[in-house]
Short mmCIF file of C-alpha atoms in Angstrom, two decimals:
data_model
loop_
_atom_site.label_atom_id
_atom_site.label_comp_id
_atom_site.label_asym_id
_atom_site.label_seq_id
_atom_site.Cartn_x
_atom_site.Cartn_y
_atom_site.Cartn_z
CA VAL A 1 9.56 -9.58 16.28
CA GLN A 2 12.75 -11.60 15.83
CA ILE A 3 15.88 -10.01 17.36
CA LEU A 4 19.44 -11.36 17.38
CA LEU A 5 21.64 -10.37 20.33
CA LYS A 6 25.36 -10.93 19.66
CA LEU A 7 27.75 -10.81 22.62
CA TRP A 8 31.26 -9.62 21.72
CA ARG A 9 34.45 -9.21 23.78
CA ASN A 10 34.06 -5.40 23.83
CA GLY A 11 30.22 -5.07 23.88
CA PHE A 12 27.06 -6.39 22.26
CA SER A 13 25.00 -5.67 19.16
CA LEU A 14 21.38 -6.12 18.15
CA ASP A 15 20.52 -7.33 14.63
CA ASP A 16 23.89 -6.38 13.09
CA GLY A 17 23.56 -2.87 14.55
CA GLU A 18 26.24 -0.72 16.15
CA LEU A 19 28.40 -1.99 19.03
CA ARG A 20 26.97 -1.15 22.45
CA SER A 21 29.50 -0.96 25.26
CA TYR A 22 29.13 -3.14 28.37
CA SER A 23 30.23 -0.18 30.52
CA ASP A 24 27.30 2.06 29.55
CA PRO A 25 24.71 1.92 32.39
CA ILE A 26 21.76 1.74 29.97
CA ASN A 27 23.34 -1.21 28.16
CA ALA A 28 24.16 -2.91 31.49
CA GLN A 29 20.50 -2.54 32.52
CA PHE A 30 19.46 -4.01 29.14
CA LEU A 31 21.65 -7.10 29.69
CA GLU A 32 20.49 -7.52 33.31
CA SER A 33 16.88 -7.70 32.07
CA VAL A 34 17.88 -10.39 29.57
CA LYS A 35 19.73 -12.38 32.28
CA ARG A 36 16.59 -12.29 34.47
CA GLY A 37 14.56 -13.64 31.52
CA GLU A 38 12.62 -10.39 31.10
CA ILE A 39 12.02 -8.39 27.96
CA PRO A 40 14.11 -5.19 28.19
CA VAL A 41 12.06 -1.98 28.27
CA GLU A 42 13.66 -0.84 25.00
CA LEU A 43 12.33 -3.91 23.19
CA GLN A 44 8.91 -3.63 24.85
CA ARG A 45 8.57 -0.15 23.36
CA LEU A 46 9.70 -1.48 19.98
CA VAL A 47 6.99 -4.15 19.73
CA HIS A 48 4.16 -2.35 21.58
CA GLY A 49 3.18 -5.37 23.65
CA GLY A 50 3.73 -7.89 20.84
CA GLN A 51 5.80 -11.05 21.05
CA VAL A 52 9.62 -10.89 21.01
CA ASN A 53 11.86 -13.81 20.06
CA LEU A 54 15.35 -13.01 21.30
CA ASP A 55 18.11 -15.23 19.90
CA MET A 56 21.64 -14.95 21.26
CA GLU A 57 25.03 -15.68 19.71
CA ASP A 58 28.23 -15.85 21.76
CA HIS A 59 31.18 -14.14 20.06
CA GLN A 60 32.99 -13.17 23.29
CA GLU A 61 36.25 -14.60 21.94
CA GLN A 62 36.17 -12.04 19.11
CA GLU A 63 36.34 -8.27 18.78
CA TYR A 64 33.29 -6.63 17.23
CA VAL A 65 33.63 -6.09 13.50
CA LYS A 66 31.09 -3.84 11.84
CA PRO A 67 29.13 -6.01 9.37
CA ARG A 68 29.31 -5.15 5.71
CA LEU A 69 26.15 -3.65 4.33
CA ARG A 70 24.02 -6.27 2.68
CA PHE A 71 22.73 -5.77 -0.80
CA LYS A 72 19.15 -4.61 -0.57
CA ALA A 73 16.84 -5.05 -3.53
CA PHE A 74 15.07 -2.00 -4.89
CA SER A 75 12.59 -0.78 -2.32
CA GLY A 76 11.48 2.49 -3.87
CA GLU A 77 8.30 3.44 -5.64
CA GLY A 78 7.43 2.46 -9.17
CA GLN A 79 6.36 5.01 -11.74
CA LYS A 80 4.06 4.47 -14.68
CA LEU A 81 5.71 5.24 -18.02
CA GLY A 82 3.99 6.32 -21.18
CA SER A 83 0.66 7.22 -19.64
CA LEU A 84 -1.84 8.51 -22.17
CA THR A 85 -3.30 10.87 -19.60
CA PRO A 86 -1.30 13.79 -18.27
CA GLU A 87 -0.29 13.42 -14.64
CA ILE A 88 -2.42 15.76 -12.61
CA VAL A 89 -1.21 16.31 -9.10
CA SER A 90 -4.01 16.74 -6.64
CA THR A 91 -5.08 15.36 -3.34
CA PRO A 92 -6.96 12.10 -3.68
CA SER A 93 -10.65 12.12 -2.94
CA SER A 94 -11.36 11.70 0.71
CA PRO A 95 -13.59 8.77 1.67
CA GLU A 96 -16.24 11.33 2.64
CA GLU A 97 -16.16 12.91 -0.84
CA GLU A 98 -16.36 9.49 -2.48
CA GLU A 99 -19.24 8.49 -0.22
CA LYS A 100 -21.03 11.77 -0.99
CA SER A 101 -20.68 11.29 -4.75
CA ILE A 102 -21.95 7.72 -4.51
CA LEU A 103 -24.94 8.84 -2.45
CA ASN A 104 -25.73 11.48 -5.09
CA ALA A 105 -25.38 8.99 -7.95
CA PRO A 106 -26.61 5.59 -6.82
CA VAL A 107 -26.17 2.61 -9.09
CA LEU A 108 -28.89 0.02 -8.70
CA ILE A 109 -27.31 -3.33 -7.89
CA ASP A 110 -29.11 -6.65 -8.18
CA ASP A 111 -27.65 -8.59 -5.23
CA SER A 112 -28.81 -11.88 -6.71
CA MET A 113 -26.41 -11.42 -9.64
CA PRO A 114 -22.58 -11.35 -9.70
CA ALA A 115 -21.10 -7.93 -8.95
CA THR A 116 -17.74 -6.24 -9.41
CA LYS A 117 -15.98 -3.11 -8.18
CA ILE A 118 -14.63 -0.60 -10.65
CA GLN A 119 -12.23 2.19 -9.69
CA ILE A 120 -12.49 5.21 -11.95
CA ARG A 121 -9.60 7.66 -12.09
CA LEU A 122 -11.02 10.94 -13.26
CA ALA A 123 -9.20 13.47 -15.41
CA ASP A 124 -9.16 15.97 -12.51
CA GLY A 125 -7.01 13.57 -10.45
CA SER A 126 -9.79 12.34 -8.17
CA ARG A 127 -11.16 8.83 -8.13
CA LEU A 128 -14.46 7.05 -7.70
CA ILE A 129 -15.02 3.46 -6.62
CA GLN A 130 -18.36 1.86 -7.37
CA ARG A 131 -19.97 -1.57 -7.35
CA PHE A 132 -21.68 -2.65 -10.54
CA ASN A 133 -23.32 -5.87 -11.65
CA GLN A 134 -21.27 -7.71 -14.24
CA THR A 135 -24.20 -7.18 -16.62
CA HIS A 136 -24.03 -3.38 -16.36
CA ARG A 137 -22.77 -1.76 -19.53
CA ILE A 138 -19.84 0.58 -20.14
CA LYS A 139 -22.44 3.28 -20.76
CA ASP A 140 -23.54 2.82 -17.12
CA ILE A 141 -20.01 3.76 -15.99
CA ARG A 142 -20.15 6.92 -18.13
CA ASP A 143 -23.57 7.80 -16.69
CA PHE A 144 -22.30 7.18 -13.16
CA ILE A 145 -19.39 9.57 -13.73
CA ILE A 146 -21.70 12.29 -15.04
CA ARG A 147 -24.18 11.86 -12.15
CA SER A 148 -21.32 11.85 -9.62
CA ARG A 149 -19.50 14.82 -11.13
CA PRO A 150 -21.96 16.98 -13.10
CA GLU A 151 -19.10 19.19 -14.35
CA PHE A 152 -18.25 16.36 -16.80
CA ALA A 153 -21.75 16.38 -18.35
CA THR A 154 -20.72 18.92 -20.99
CA THR A 155 -17.17 17.60 -21.38
CA ASP A 156 -16.21 15.20 -24.17
CA PHE A 157 -14.31 12.27 -22.66
CA VAL A 158 -13.44 8.65 -23.31
CA LEU A 159 -12.97 5.70 -20.97
CA VAL A 160 -9.71 3.77 -21.23
CA THR A 161 -8.34 0.65 -19.55
CA THR A 162 -5.00 0.73 -17.80
CA PHE A 163 -2.02 -1.06 -19.32
CA PRO A 164 -2.34 -2.11 -22.02
CA ASN A 165 -4.34 1.04 -22.72
CA LYS A 166 -7.46 0.28 -24.74
CA GLU A 167 -10.22 2.78 -25.42
CA LEU A 168 -13.65 1.41 -24.54
CA THR A 169 -15.46 2.57 -27.66
CA ASP A 170 -18.35 0.10 -27.70
CA GLU A 171 -20.36 1.33 -24.72
CA SER A 172 -23.09 -1.28 -25.29
CA LEU A 173 -20.77 -4.08 -24.06
CA THR A 174 -21.36 -5.45 -20.58
CA LEU A 175 -18.51 -5.11 -18.08
CA GLN A 176 -17.95 -8.85 -18.36
CA GLU A 177 -17.88 -8.78 -22.17
CA ALA A 178 -15.40 -5.87 -22.09
CA ASP A 179 -13.25 -7.89 -19.64
CA ILE A 180 -13.00 -5.04 -17.12
CA LEU A 181 -14.21 -6.77 -13.95
CA ASN A 182 -12.45 -5.50 -10.79
CA THR A 183 -10.25 -3.11 -12.75
CA VAL A 184 -9.25 0.52 -12.92
CA ILE A 185 -10.72 2.68 -15.67
CA LEU A 186 -9.21 6.02 -16.70
CA GLN A 187 -11.22 9.00 -17.85
CA GLN A 188 -9.44 10.92 -20.61
CA LEU A 189 -10.63 14.27 -21.90
CA LYS A 190 -10.77 14.68 -25.68
#
C-alpha cells in the first residue's frame, strides 16, 4: 500500500485526507512510530501484514488547505439495456446447486479434443456452467438444460446469444461452427 504523509504547520494529513492535529495524543503516537522507523499500528491494521510504502512531504511552512475533490470517473455498475428476456430477480445458483445439477446431467467430454465452457442463464434466473467439447452441438446444450432442470422438458424455449442477440435456430451446428465458444447463452421461454 502506498501512503503519502504530508506535514503541515498545524498538523499532518494522510493521502489528502483530513488534517490531524499534532496535539492529539493518538496522532503524536502515530508520528513517534514514524520517527522511530516503525509502521504505525493504524497502518498495520490497514494492510493486514502487507507491505507499506510511506512517502513524506514537508509543507511545514504552509497552513493546511483542504484539497479540492478530484474528478472521479464513473465507478458504478453497468446495466444491460434492451434485453430480450425479462429481468427475473432471484438468488443466483449456489455452487452446490450447480454441482448437483451437473452431477445429475453429466456431459461426456473427450479430453483429447479441444473443450470450452458455456454459461447458461436460465429463464428462472439461475445459471449453469458446463464444459463441452467444441464439437458438441447446440442440441447438446438444450439436452443438458433439460437433464439438469427437468421442469424445462415440457417447456418450449429457445437459446439465444448475448449481445448482439441471435437466436440459435440451427441446433445441428457445432459450438465452434456457431461461434459460441466460452460464451454466455440465454434461455428464453416462447
